[in-house]
Amino acid sequence: CTIDHIMGATETVRGGRYILPSLRLMSSDLVIDEVDDFTGEDLVAIGRLIHLAGMLGRKVMISSATIPPDLALGYFTAYQKGWALFAASRQHNSQVAAGWTDEFKTELVTISQGENDVSHYQAGHENFVAKRISKLKQEPVKRRAEILTLPEKNDTDSADNLFFSTVQKGVLNKHQQHFTRDDKTGCQVSFGVVRCANIKPCIDLTEYLLAADWPQDTEVRVMAYHSQQVLLLRHAQEKHLDKVLKRKYPVNDPKDGAFYQSGIRQHLDTCGTKNLIFILVATPVEEVGRDHDFDWAVVEPSSYRSIIQLAGRVRRHRGALDNESPNMALLQYNLKGYRGEVRDVFSRPGYEQNGWQLSPSKSLSDVLDSKVLLKGVDAVPRIVKDTAAPSKKLAALEHFVINRTLGCHYLTGEAKQGDNGRGPKNLWGYTDDYWWMTALPQQFNRFRNSAPGLSLYRVLDDRKGAVFKIYDRRNRCWVPVEDELGIQVQQLDAQHSKRLWLARDYVGLVAEQSKIRNEDPERTSQRLGELSLSFYQDGNHYRYNDQLGLVKVD
């Protein structure tokens, strides 16, 4: 299930929505994948869930390639406190077996309840991480990164256009350094990803690349990939990407490779130029759970974690780099920082919040070690605590924020004298004090604390074709909402459509699925045409295209 469902066991403060997830948690062990994908208040809420799992006597596993030490310590302690209650109620041993597992080995340590349990746990964790780092340094280097300098802003061009043109230059540069030649046509081909922090810049950049002037010997095929897309169209997109970007094919049978997939082969046979670049413009949805292998990446930074996670999609299925040229370009600023915003630049997503800021510089040249990135990009800065000042280094800021958010400084004795961290805002106030009897902890640290979402459906209408509707449960009918929500359906012109990586036909996909399901196409569109409109607010206006998705209009 999704974590949103199981979180109801601790986050429901009225009504009965806690019953099913609680019953599931009573009878199941808990695995939380990509646990460090969450930030801020969500981390505290997940700590409450882990505490409950321990209290019910279940096992818990947290999983990620980039688990920071404070995150591991905080969640182990939450589990240990929950297990202590379970053990006391059943006269069981209160010892906890802590295990660490990676692709190299597994280690187990038995930790008793007591004054030294934190230091005992930390020693086991640090010992495991030290061995992991030693192994990682012996691995062949698959990713190297450089910082892509952005030009000085001027009065002629907007900041967004200067930013996008720099991305375009980065794409051309990375393609020339990391292309593969197609045996049949002799065309130089590469598959790359451009990572954008948010949906609107993702769509704006896609449109910019579709309309941009490219060298005469170069063609591009562009695709936008984000969460605000119709379910059926996104499924077709992911199905295609999973097939094309699987670069594990045997050397003796190259026809299983990307160049021989039907859509890609057609592009290669018809492009007629020396270079063909396939560009996926993606939001953070590409960073988690996608088994894709790209030749290169251009990255708009949000956090050190996002850089590492996206690096895991570059040469994912292949061996060491063929040359010394970096195959990742990190933009000097993200778009918010380049526009001149001074606070919370690395946020939504990211770790900057309130008084926890990078200062005085928001430039990656100042907050990252470019020499380390050039040697190789790996998870070491994430799994080892950076001791630099939190305001000076990006990785150090992330470690500091996680430490303070989960209250690990109370566990290690770094907190101010007299402050035990047992208020309703703190995780330890929930586990050790009596705040669990109130709804205050859930109000101070809400899980998924954001503006409400809205489920739209792209329904096939006999008279108007495909239109957005919502389902009125009270009157049990489908209601058109395009005019009410200010959704303007836009069309791409022929030149832009020619540059699409994958042109999807929604009506055709619905017809195909309705035939499989043996049902009316309208009913199929009501099932599979869902689009989750995040952060919906009254008064917003939107534009929509089947190839680009839904985006808010300023």
Coordinates of C-alpha atoms in Angstrom, one line a residue:
C1 CA 0.0 0.0 0.0
T2 CA 1.0 3.6 -0.1
I3 CA 2.4 5.2 3.0
D4 CA -0.5 7.6 2.9
H5 CA -2.9 4.7 3.8
I6 CA -0.9 3.2 6.6
M7 CA -0.2 6.6 8.2
G8 CA -3.8 6.7 9.2
A9 CA -2.9 4.4 12.1
T10 CA -1.3 7.3 13.9
E11 CA -2.4 10.4 12.1
T12 CA -6.2 10.0 12.3
V13 CA -7.5 12.2 15.2
R14 CA -11.2 11.8 14.6
G15 CA -13.4 9.4 12.7
G16 CA -12.7 5.8 11.9
R17 CA -10.0 6.0 9.2
Y18 CA -7.4 4.5 11.6
I19 CA -9.1 1.1 11.9
L20 CA -8.0 -0.6 8.7
P21 CA -4.3 0.6 8.8
S22 CA -4.1 -0.3 12.5
L23 CA -5.3 -3.8 11.8
R24 CA -2.8 -4.2 9.0
L25 CA 0.0 -2.9 11.2
M26 CA -1.0 -5.3 14.0
S27 CA -0.5 -8.3 11.7
S28 CA 2.4 -7.1 9.4
D29 CA 6.0 -6.0 9.5
L30 CA 6.6 -2.5 8.1
V31 CA 8.9 -1.7 5.2
I32 CA 9.3 2.0 4.2
D33 CA 11.1 2.4 0.9
E34 CA 13.0 5.6 0.0
V35 CA 12.4 6.8 3.6
D36 CA 14.6 9.9 3.1
D37 CA 12.4 11.1 0.3
F38 CA 10.4 12.9 3.0
T39 CA 11.4 16.1 4.7
G40 CA 10.3 18.4 7.4
E41 CA 7.1 17.6 9.3
D42 CA 6.7 14.3 7.4
L43 CA 9.8 12.9 9.1
V44 CA 8.2 13.4 12.6
A45 CA 4.9 11.8 11.5
I46 CA 6.8 8.8 10.1
G47 CA 8.6 8.5 13.4
R48 CA 5.2 8.2 15.2
L49 CA 4.3 5.4 12.8
I50 CA 7.6 3.5 13.5
H51 CA 7.0 3.9 17.2
L52 CA 3.6 2.3 16.8
A53 CA 5.0 -0.6 14.8
G54 CA 7.4 -1.3 17.6
M55 CA 4.7 -1.0 20.2
L56 CA 2.7 -3.7 18.3
G57 CA 5.7 -6.0 18.3
R58 CA 6.3 -5.8 14.5
K59 CA 9.6 -5.5 12.7
V60 CA 10.5 -2.3 10.7
M61 CA 12.9 -1.8 7.8
I62 CA 13.8 1.5 6.3
S63 CA 15.3 1.5 2.9
S64 CA 17.3 4.0 0.7
A65 CA 20.7 4.4 -0.8
T66 CA 21.1 7.7 1.0
I67 CA 20.0 7.3 4.6
P68 CA 21.7 10.0 6.8
P69 CA 23.0 8.9 10.2
D70 CA 20.6 11.1 12.2
L71 CA 17.6 9.7 10.3
A72 CA 18.7 6.2 11.1
L73 CA 19.3 7.1 14.8
G74 CA 16.0 8.9 15.2
Y75 CA 14.0 6.1 13.7
F76 CA 15.8 3.3 15.6
T77 CA 15.2 5.2 18.8
A78 CA 11.5 5.6 18.0
Y79 CA 11.3 1.9 17.3
Q80 CA 13.2 1.0 20.4
K81 CA 10.9 3.1 22.6
G82 CA 7.8 1.4 21.0
W83 CA 9.3 -2.1 21.5
A84 CA 10.1 -1.4 25.1
L85 CA 6.3 -0.9 25.7
F86 CA 5.5 -4.1 23.8
A87 CA 8.1 -6.1 25.8
A88 CA 6.9 -4.7 29.1
S89 CA 3.3 -5.6 28.4
R90 CA 4.2 -9.2 27.6
Q91 CA 7.2 -9.9 29.8
H92 CA 9.5 -10.1 26.8
N93 CA 13.1 -9.3 26.5
S94 CA 13.5 -5.5 25.7
Q95 CA 16.6 -6.0 23.6
V96 CA 16.4 -5.0 19.9
A97 CA 18.3 -6.5 17.0
A98 CA 19.5 -3.8 14.7
G99 CA 20.5 -4.9 11.2
W100 CA 22.3 -3.1 8.3
T101 CA 22.2 -4.5 4.8
D102 CA 23.6 -3.3 1.5
E103 CA 24.8 -5.0 -1.7
F104 CA 28.0 -6.0 -0.1
K105 CA 27.1 -7.5 3.3
T106 CA 24.7 -7.7 6.3
E107 CA 25.5 -7.0 9.9
L108 CA 23.5 -7.5 13.1
V109 CA 23.9 -6.0 16.5
T110 CA 21.9 -6.7 19.6
I111 CA 21.2 -3.5 21.6
S112 CA 19.8 -3.5 25.1
Q113 CA 17.7 -0.8 26.8
G114 CA 19.8 1.5 28.9
E115 CA 21.9 4.6 29.3
N116 CA 24.4 3.6 26.6
D117 CA 22.0 2.3 24.0
V118 CA 22.5 5.4 21.7
S119 CA 26.3 5.1 21.7
H120 CA 26.0 1.3 21.2
Y121 CA 23.7 1.8 18.2
Q122 CA 25.9 4.6 16.8
A123 CA 29.0 2.5 17.0
G124 CA 27.3 -0.3 15.0
H125 CA 26.1 2.2 12.4
E126 CA 29.4 4.0 12.0
N127 CA 31.2 0.7 11.7
F128 CA 28.9 -0.5 8.9
V129 CA 29.1 2.8 7.0
A130 CA 32.9 2.9 7.2
K131 CA 33.0 -0.6 5.5
R132 CA 30.5 0.5 2.9
I133 CA 32.5 3.6 2.0
S134 CA 35.6 1.4 1.6
K135 CA 33.7 -0.8 -0.8
L136 CA 32.2 2.1 -2.7
K137 CA 35.7 3.6 -3.3
Q138 CA 36.7 0.3 -5.0
E139 CA 33.8 0.5 -7.4
P140 CA 34.3 1.8 -11.0
V141 CA 33.4 5.4 -11.4
K142 CA 30.1 5.7 -13.4
R143 CA 29.3 9.4 -12.8
R144 CA 31.3 12.5 -12.7
A145 CA 29.7 15.9 -12.3
E146 CA 30.7 19.5 -13.1
I147 CA 29.0 22.8 -12.2
L148 CA 27.4 24.6 -15.2
T149 CA 27.9 28.3 -14.7
L150 CA 24.9 30.5 -15.4
P151 CA 25.3 33.9 -17.2
E152 CA 25.0 37.3 -15.6
K153 CA 21.4 38.5 -15.8
N154 CA 20.7 41.4 -18.2
D155 CA 17.8 43.8 -19.1
T156 CA 17.3 42.1 -22.5
D157 CA 16.4 38.5 -21.6
S158 CA 14.3 37.2 -18.8
A159 CA 15.9 35.1 -16.1
D160 CA 13.9 32.1 -17.2
N161 CA 15.1 32.3 -20.8
L162 CA 18.7 32.7 -19.8
F163 CA 18.3 29.7 -17.5
F164 CA 16.7 27.6 -20.2
S165 CA 19.3 28.5 -22.8
T166 CA 22.0 27.4 -20.4
V167 CA 20.2 24.1 -20.0
Q168 CA 20.2 23.8 -23.8
K169 CA 23.9 24.4 -24.0
G170 CA 24.5 21.8 -21.3
V171 CA 22.4 19.3 -23.3
L172 CA 24.4 19.8 -26.4
N173 CA 27.7 19.6 -24.5
K174 CA 26.8 16.4 -22.7
H175 CA 25.5 14.8 -25.9
Q176 CA 28.8 15.4 -27.7
Q177 CA 30.7 13.8 -24.8
H178 CA 28.5 10.8 -24.3
F179 CA 26.8 9.7 -27.5
T180 CA 26.5 6.2 -29.0
R181 CA 26.7 5.7 -32.8
D182 CA 23.8 3.8 -34.4
D183 CA 25.2 1.1 -36.6
K184 CA 22.5 1.3 -39.3
T185 CA 22.4 5.1 -39.9
G186 CA 25.7 6.2 -38.4
C187 CA 23.7 8.8 -36.3
Q188 CA 25.2 9.9 -33.0
V189 CA 22.5 9.2 -30.4
S190 CA 22.2 9.9 -26.7
F191 CA 19.4 9.6 -24.1
G192 CA 19.5 12.3 -21.4
V193 CA 17.5 13.6 -18.5
V194 CA 17.0 17.2 -17.5
R195 CA 15.9 17.4 -13.9
C196 CA 13.6 20.3 -12.8
A197 CA 12.6 21.0 -9.3
N198 CA 8.9 21.8 -10.0
I199 CA 6.2 21.0 -12.5
K200 CA 5.7 24.5 -14.0
P201 CA 9.4 25.0 -14.9
C202 CA 9.4 21.4 -16.2
I203 CA 6.6 22.1 -18.7
D204 CA 8.0 25.6 -19.6
L205 CA 11.4 24.1 -20.3
T206 CA 9.9 21.3 -22.4
E207 CA 8.1 24.0 -24.5
Y208 CA 11.4 26.0 -24.8
L209 CA 13.3 23.0 -26.0
L210 CA 10.6 22.1 -28.5
A211 CA 10.7 25.6 -30.0
A212 CA 14.4 26.3 -29.7
D213 CA 16.9 26.7 -32.5
W214 CA 19.2 23.8 -32.7
P215 CA 22.4 23.3 -34.8
Q216 CA 21.7 22.2 -38.4
D217 CA 23.2 18.8 -37.8
T218 CA 21.1 18.1 -34.7
E219 CA 17.6 16.9 -34.1
V220 CA 16.0 16.5 -30.7
R221 CA 13.1 14.5 -29.3
V222 CA 11.7 15.8 -26.1
M223 CA 9.3 14.5 -23.4
A224 CA 7.9 16.0 -20.2
Y225 CA 7.5 13.7 -17.3
H226 CA 5.8 14.7 -14.0
S227 CA 2.9 13.8 -11.7
Q228 CA 0.2 16.0 -13.1
Q229 CA -0.6 13.9 -16.1
V230 CA -3.6 11.7 -16.9
L231 CA -3.2 8.3 -15.5
L232 CA -3.5 6.4 -18.8
L233 CA -1.2 8.7 -20.6
R234 CA 1.4 8.5 -17.9
H235 CA 1.1 4.7 -17.9
A236 CA 1.9 4.6 -21.7
Q237 CA 4.8 7.0 -21.1
E238 CA 6.3 4.9 -18.3
K239 CA 5.8 1.7 -20.2
H240 CA 7.8 3.1 -23.1
L241 CA 10.6 4.6 -20.9
D242 CA 11.0 1.3 -19.0
K243 CA 11.5 -0.5 -22.2
V244 CA 13.8 2.0 -24.0
L245 CA 16.0 2.8 -21.0
K246 CA 16.7 -0.7 -20.0
R247 CA 20.3 -1.0 -21.0
K248 CA 21.0 -4.5 -19.7
Y249 CA 20.8 -6.2 -23.1
P250 CA 23.4 -8.9 -23.8
V251 CA 26.4 -7.8 -25.8
N252 CA 26.0 -10.6 -28.3
D253 CA 22.4 -9.6 -29.1
P254 CA 22.3 -5.8 -29.4
K255 CA 18.9 -5.9 -31.1
D256 CA 17.4 -6.0 -27.7
G257 CA 18.8 -2.5 -27.0
A258 CA 17.2 0.9 -27.1
F259 CA 17.9 1.6 -30.8
Y260 CA 15.8 -1.3 -31.8
Q261 CA 12.6 -0.4 -29.9
S262 CA 9.9 0.5 -32.4
G263 CA 9.4 4.1 -31.6
I264 CA 13.1 4.9 -31.3
R265 CA 13.9 3.0 -34.5
Q266 CA 11.4 5.1 -36.4
H267 CA 13.0 8.3 -35.1
L268 CA 16.5 7.1 -36.1
D269 CA 15.4 6.1 -39.6
T270 CA 13.6 9.4 -40.4
C271 CA 15.7 12.1 -38.7
G272 CA 18.4 12.4 -41.4
T273 CA 20.8 14.4 -39.3
K274 CA 24.2 13.6 -37.7
N275 CA 23.0 13.9 -34.1
L276 CA 19.8 12.8 -32.5
I277 CA 19.2 13.7 -28.8
F278 CA 16.4 12.2 -26.7
I279 CA 15.7 14.5 -23.8
L280 CA 13.4 13.6 -20.8
V281 CA 12.5 16.7 -18.9
A282 CA 11.5 15.4 -15.5
T283 CA 10.5 16.5 -12.0
P284 CA 11.7 14.5 -8.9
V285 CA 9.3 11.6 -10.0
E286 CA 12.3 10.3 -12.0
E287 CA 14.5 10.1 -8.9
V288 CA 12.6 7.4 -7.0
G289 CA 11.6 3.9 -8.2
R290 CA 12.5 4.3 -11.8
D291 CA 14.9 1.7 -13.3
H292 CA 16.2 3.9 -16.1
D293 CA 19.6 4.2 -17.6
F294 CA 20.5 7.6 -19.2
D295 CA 23.8 8.6 -20.9
W296 CA 23.9 12.0 -19.2
A297 CA 22.0 14.4 -16.9
V298 CA 21.5 18.1 -16.5
V299 CA 20.3 18.9 -13.0
E300 CA 18.5 21.8 -11.4
P301 CA 19.6 21.3 -7.8
S302 CA 17.2 21.1 -4.8
S303 CA 19.3 19.1 -2.3
Y304 CA 22.4 16.9 -2.2
R305 CA 20.0 13.9 -1.9
S306 CA 18.3 14.8 -5.2
I307 CA 21.7 15.0 -6.9
I308 CA 22.7 11.5 -5.6
Q309 CA 19.3 10.0 -6.4
L310 CA 19.3 11.3 -10.0
A311 CA 22.9 10.1 -10.4
G312 CA 21.5 6.6 -9.8
R313 CA 19.7 6.9 -13.2
V314 CA 22.9 7.7 -15.1
R315 CA 24.7 4.6 -16.5
R316 CA 22.6 2.6 -14.1
H317 CA 22.8 -0.7 -16.0
R318 CA 26.3 -0.2 -17.4
G319 CA 29.9 -0.2 -16.2
A320 CA 32.5 2.6 -15.8
L321 CA 32.5 5.8 -17.8
D322 CA 34.0 5.4 -21.3
N323 CA 35.9 8.7 -20.9
E324 CA 37.0 11.2 -18.3
S325 CA 34.3 13.9 -19.3
P326 CA 31.7 14.5 -16.6
N327 CA 28.3 13.0 -17.6
M328 CA 26.4 15.2 -15.1
A329 CA 26.0 19.0 -15.3
L330 CA 24.8 20.6 -12.1
L331 CA 23.3 24.1 -12.7
Q332 CA 25.1 26.8 -10.6
Y333 CA 21.7 27.9 -9.3
N334 CA 18.3 26.5 -9.3
L335 CA 15.6 28.6 -10.9
K336 CA 14.4 30.3 -7.7
G337 CA 17.9 31.2 -6.8
Y338 CA 18.7 32.5 -10.3
R339 CA 15.6 34.7 -10.2
G340 CA 17.0 36.4 -7.1
E341 CA 14.9 34.9 -4.3
V342 CA 16.9 35.0 -1.1
R343 CA 15.0 32.7 1.3
D344 CA 14.0 29.0 1.0
V345 CA 15.7 28.7 -2.4
F346 CA 16.5 25.0 -1.7
S347 CA 13.0 24.1 -0.6
R348 CA 9.7 22.5 -2.0
P349 CA 11.6 20.2 -2.5
G350 CA 14.7 20.8 -0.3
Y351 CA 15.8 21.5 3.3
E352 CA 15.9 25.3 3.6
Q353 CA 13.2 26.5 6.0
N354 CA 12.7 29.3 8.5
G355 CA 16.0 30.2 10.0
W356 CA 17.9 27.2 8.5
Q357 CA 19.4 28.8 5.4
L358 CA 22.4 28.7 3.2
S359 CA 24.2 32.0 3.7
P360 CA 25.4 34.2 2.2
S361 CA 25.7 32.2 -1.1
K362 CA 23.1 30.1 -2.9
S363 CA 25.6 29.1 -5.7
L364 CA 26.6 25.5 -6.0
S365 CA 30.1 26.6 -6.6
D366 CA 30.2 27.8 -3.0
V367 CA 28.1 25.1 -1.2
L368 CA 29.5 22.0 -3.0
D369 CA 33.0 20.7 -3.4
S370 CA 33.5 20.6 -7.2
K371 CA 36.7 18.6 -7.0
V372 CA 34.9 15.8 -5.2
L373 CA 32.1 15.8 -7.7
L374 CA 34.6 15.6 -10.6
K375 CA 36.2 12.5 -9.1
G376 CA 32.8 10.8 -8.8
V377 CA 29.3 11.2 -7.5
D378 CA 28.2 8.8 -4.8
A379 CA 26.2 8.6 -1.6
V380 CA 29.1 9.2 0.8
P381 CA 28.3 12.9 1.6
R382 CA 24.8 11.7 2.5
I383 CA 25.6 8.7 4.7
V384 CA 28.5 10.4 6.5
K385 CA 27.7 13.5 8.6
D386 CA 29.2 16.7 7.2
T387 CA 30.8 18.6 10.1
A388 CA 31.0 22.0 8.2
A389 CA 28.8 24.9 9.3
P390 CA 25.2 24.2 8.1
S391 CA 25.0 27.6 6.5
K392 CA 28.0 27.0 4.3
K393 CA 27.6 23.6 2.7
L394 CA 24.5 22.0 1.2
A395 CA 25.1 18.5 2.6
A396 CA 25.9 19.9 6.1
L397 CA 22.6 21.9 6.0
E398 CA 20.6 18.7 5.3
H399 CA 22.3 16.8 8.1
F400 CA 21.6 19.6 10.5
V401 CA 17.9 20.0 9.5
I402 CA 17.3 16.3 9.9
N403 CA 19.1 16.3 13.3
R404 CA 16.9 19.1 14.6
T405 CA 13.7 18.0 13.0
L406 CA 13.9 14.5 14.6
G407 CA 15.4 15.8 17.8
C408 CA 18.5 13.7 17.6
H409 CA 20.4 16.4 19.5
Y410 CA 18.4 15.4 22.5
L411 CA 19.5 11.8 22.2
T412 CA 23.2 12.7 21.9
G413 CA 23.3 15.3 24.6
E414 CA 23.8 18.3 22.3
A415 CA 20.6 20.1 23.4
K416 CA 20.6 23.1 25.7
Q417 CA 20.6 22.3 29.4
G418 CA 17.1 21.9 30.8
D419 CA 15.5 21.3 27.4
N420 CA 14.5 17.6 27.2
G421 CA 12.6 17.9 23.9
R422 CA 9.3 16.5 25.3
G423 CA 6.9 19.1 24.0
P424 CA 4.1 18.4 21.6
K425 CA 6.1 19.6 18.7
N426 CA 8.9 17.0 19.3
L427 CA 8.8 13.3 18.5
W428 CA 10.1 12.5 21.9
G429 CA 7.2 14.4 23.5
Y430 CA 4.9 11.9 21.7
T431 CA 6.9 8.8 22.7
D432 CA 8.0 9.7 26.2
D433 CA 5.4 12.1 27.6
Y434 CA 1.6 12.2 27.5
W435 CA 1.0 14.3 24.3
W436 CA -0.1 11.1 22.5
M437 CA -3.4 11.5 24.5
T438 CA -4.1 14.7 22.5
A439 CA -4.2 15.6 18.8
L440 CA -1.6 18.4 19.2
P441 CA 1.4 16.4 17.9
Q442 CA -0.5 15.7 14.7
Q443 CA -1.5 19.4 14.4
F444 CA 2.1 20.6 14.9
N445 CA 3.6 18.1 12.5
R446 CA 1.0 17.1 9.8
F447 CA 1.8 14.4 7.3
R448 CA 1.5 15.7 3.7
N449 CA 0.8 19.2 5.0
S450 CA -0.1 21.0 1.8
A451 CA -3.0 22.5 0.0
P452 CA -5.8 20.1 -0.8
G453 CA -5.7 18.1 -4.0
L454 CA -8.5 17.5 -6.5
S455 CA -9.2 14.4 -8.6
L456 CA -10.1 15.3 -12.2
Y457 CA -11.0 12.8 -14.9
R458 CA -10.5 13.1 -18.7
V459 CA -13.8 11.7 -19.7
L460 CA -14.8 10.9 -23.3
D461 CA -18.0 12.8 -24.1
D462 CA -20.1 11.9 -27.1
R463 CA -20.7 15.6 -28.0
K464 CA -17.5 17.4 -26.9
G465 CA -14.8 14.7 -27.1
A466 CA -12.5 14.4 -24.1
V467 CA -13.3 16.9 -21.3
F468 CA -12.4 17.2 -17.7
K469 CA -15.0 16.2 -15.2
I470 CA -15.3 15.4 -11.5
Y471 CA -17.7 12.8 -10.0
D472 CA -20.4 14.3 -7.7
R473 CA -20.9 11.6 -5.1
R474 CA -23.9 13.2 -3.6
N475 CA -25.9 13.3 -6.9
R476 CA -24.0 10.4 -8.4
C477 CA -23.3 12.1 -11.7
W478 CA -20.3 13.4 -13.7
V479 CA -20.0 17.2 -13.8
P480 CA -17.9 19.1 -16.4
V481 CA -15.4 21.5 -14.7
E482 CA -13.2 23.0 -17.4
D483 CA -14.9 26.3 -17.3
E484 CA -15.3 26.4 -13.5
L485 CA -11.6 25.6 -13.0
G486 CA -10.3 27.7 -15.8
I487 CA -8.7 24.9 -17.8
Q488 CA -7.7 25.9 -21.3
V489 CA -6.9 23.0 -23.6
Q490 CA -4.0 23.9 -25.8
Q491 CA -2.7 22.3 -29.0
L492 CA 0.9 21.9 -30.2
D493 CA 1.8 23.1 -33.7
A494 CA 3.2 20.8 -36.3
Q495 CA 6.8 21.8 -35.8
H496 CA 6.7 21.2 -32.0
S497 CA 4.8 17.9 -32.4
K498 CA 7.5 16.7 -34.8
R499 CA 10.0 17.0 -32.0
L500 CA 8.1 15.0 -29.5
W501 CA 9.8 11.8 -28.2
L502 CA 6.5 9.9 -27.7
A503 CA 3.3 11.3 -29.2
R504 CA 0.4 9.7 -27.2
D505 CA -3.2 9.5 -28.5
Y506 CA -5.6 9.5 -25.5
V507 CA -8.7 8.5 -27.5
G508 CA -6.8 5.7 -29.1
L509 CA -5.4 4.4 -25.7
V510 CA -8.9 4.5 -24.2
A511 CA -10.3 2.6 -27.2
E512 CA -7.6 0.0 -26.8
Q513 CA -8.2 -0.4 -23.0
S514 CA -12.0 -0.5 -23.4
K515 CA -11.7 -3.4 -25.9
I516 CA -9.5 -5.3 -23.4
R517 CA -12.0 -4.6 -20.6
N518 CA -15.0 -5.2 -22.8
E519 CA -16.7 -2.0 -21.7
D520 CA -17.9 1.3 -23.1
P521 CA -15.0 3.8 -23.8
E522 CA -16.7 6.5 -21.7
R523 CA -16.6 4.1 -18.7
T524 CA -13.0 3.3 -19.4
S525 CA -12.0 6.9 -19.4
Q526 CA -13.8 7.4 -16.1
R527 CA -11.7 4.7 -14.6
L528 CA -8.3 5.4 -16.2
G529 CA -8.5 9.1 -17.0
E530 CA -7.8 10.3 -13.5
L531 CA -5.5 13.3 -13.0
S532 CA -4.5 14.3 -9.5
L533 CA -4.4 18.1 -9.3
S534 CA -2.0 18.9 -6.5
F535 CA -2.1 22.1 -4.4
Y536 CA -5.5 23.1 -5.8
Q537 CA -6.8 26.5 -4.8
D538 CA -9.8 28.5 -5.9
G539 CA -9.0 31.1 -8.4
N540 CA -6.2 29.3 -10.1
H541 CA -6.2 28.9 -13.9
Y542 CA -4.7 26.0 -15.8
R543 CA -3.7 24.9 -19.3
Y544 CA -3.6 21.3 -20.5
N545 CA -2.1 19.3 -23.3
D546 CA -2.1 15.5 -23.7
Q547 CA 1.7 15.5 -24.3
L548 CA 2.7 18.1 -21.6
G549 CA 0.1 17.6 -18.9
L550 CA -1.6 20.1 -16.7
V551 CA 0.1 23.3 -15.4
K552 CA -1.0 26.3 -13.5
V553 CA -1.1 29.6 -15.4
D554 CA 0.5 32.6 -13.6

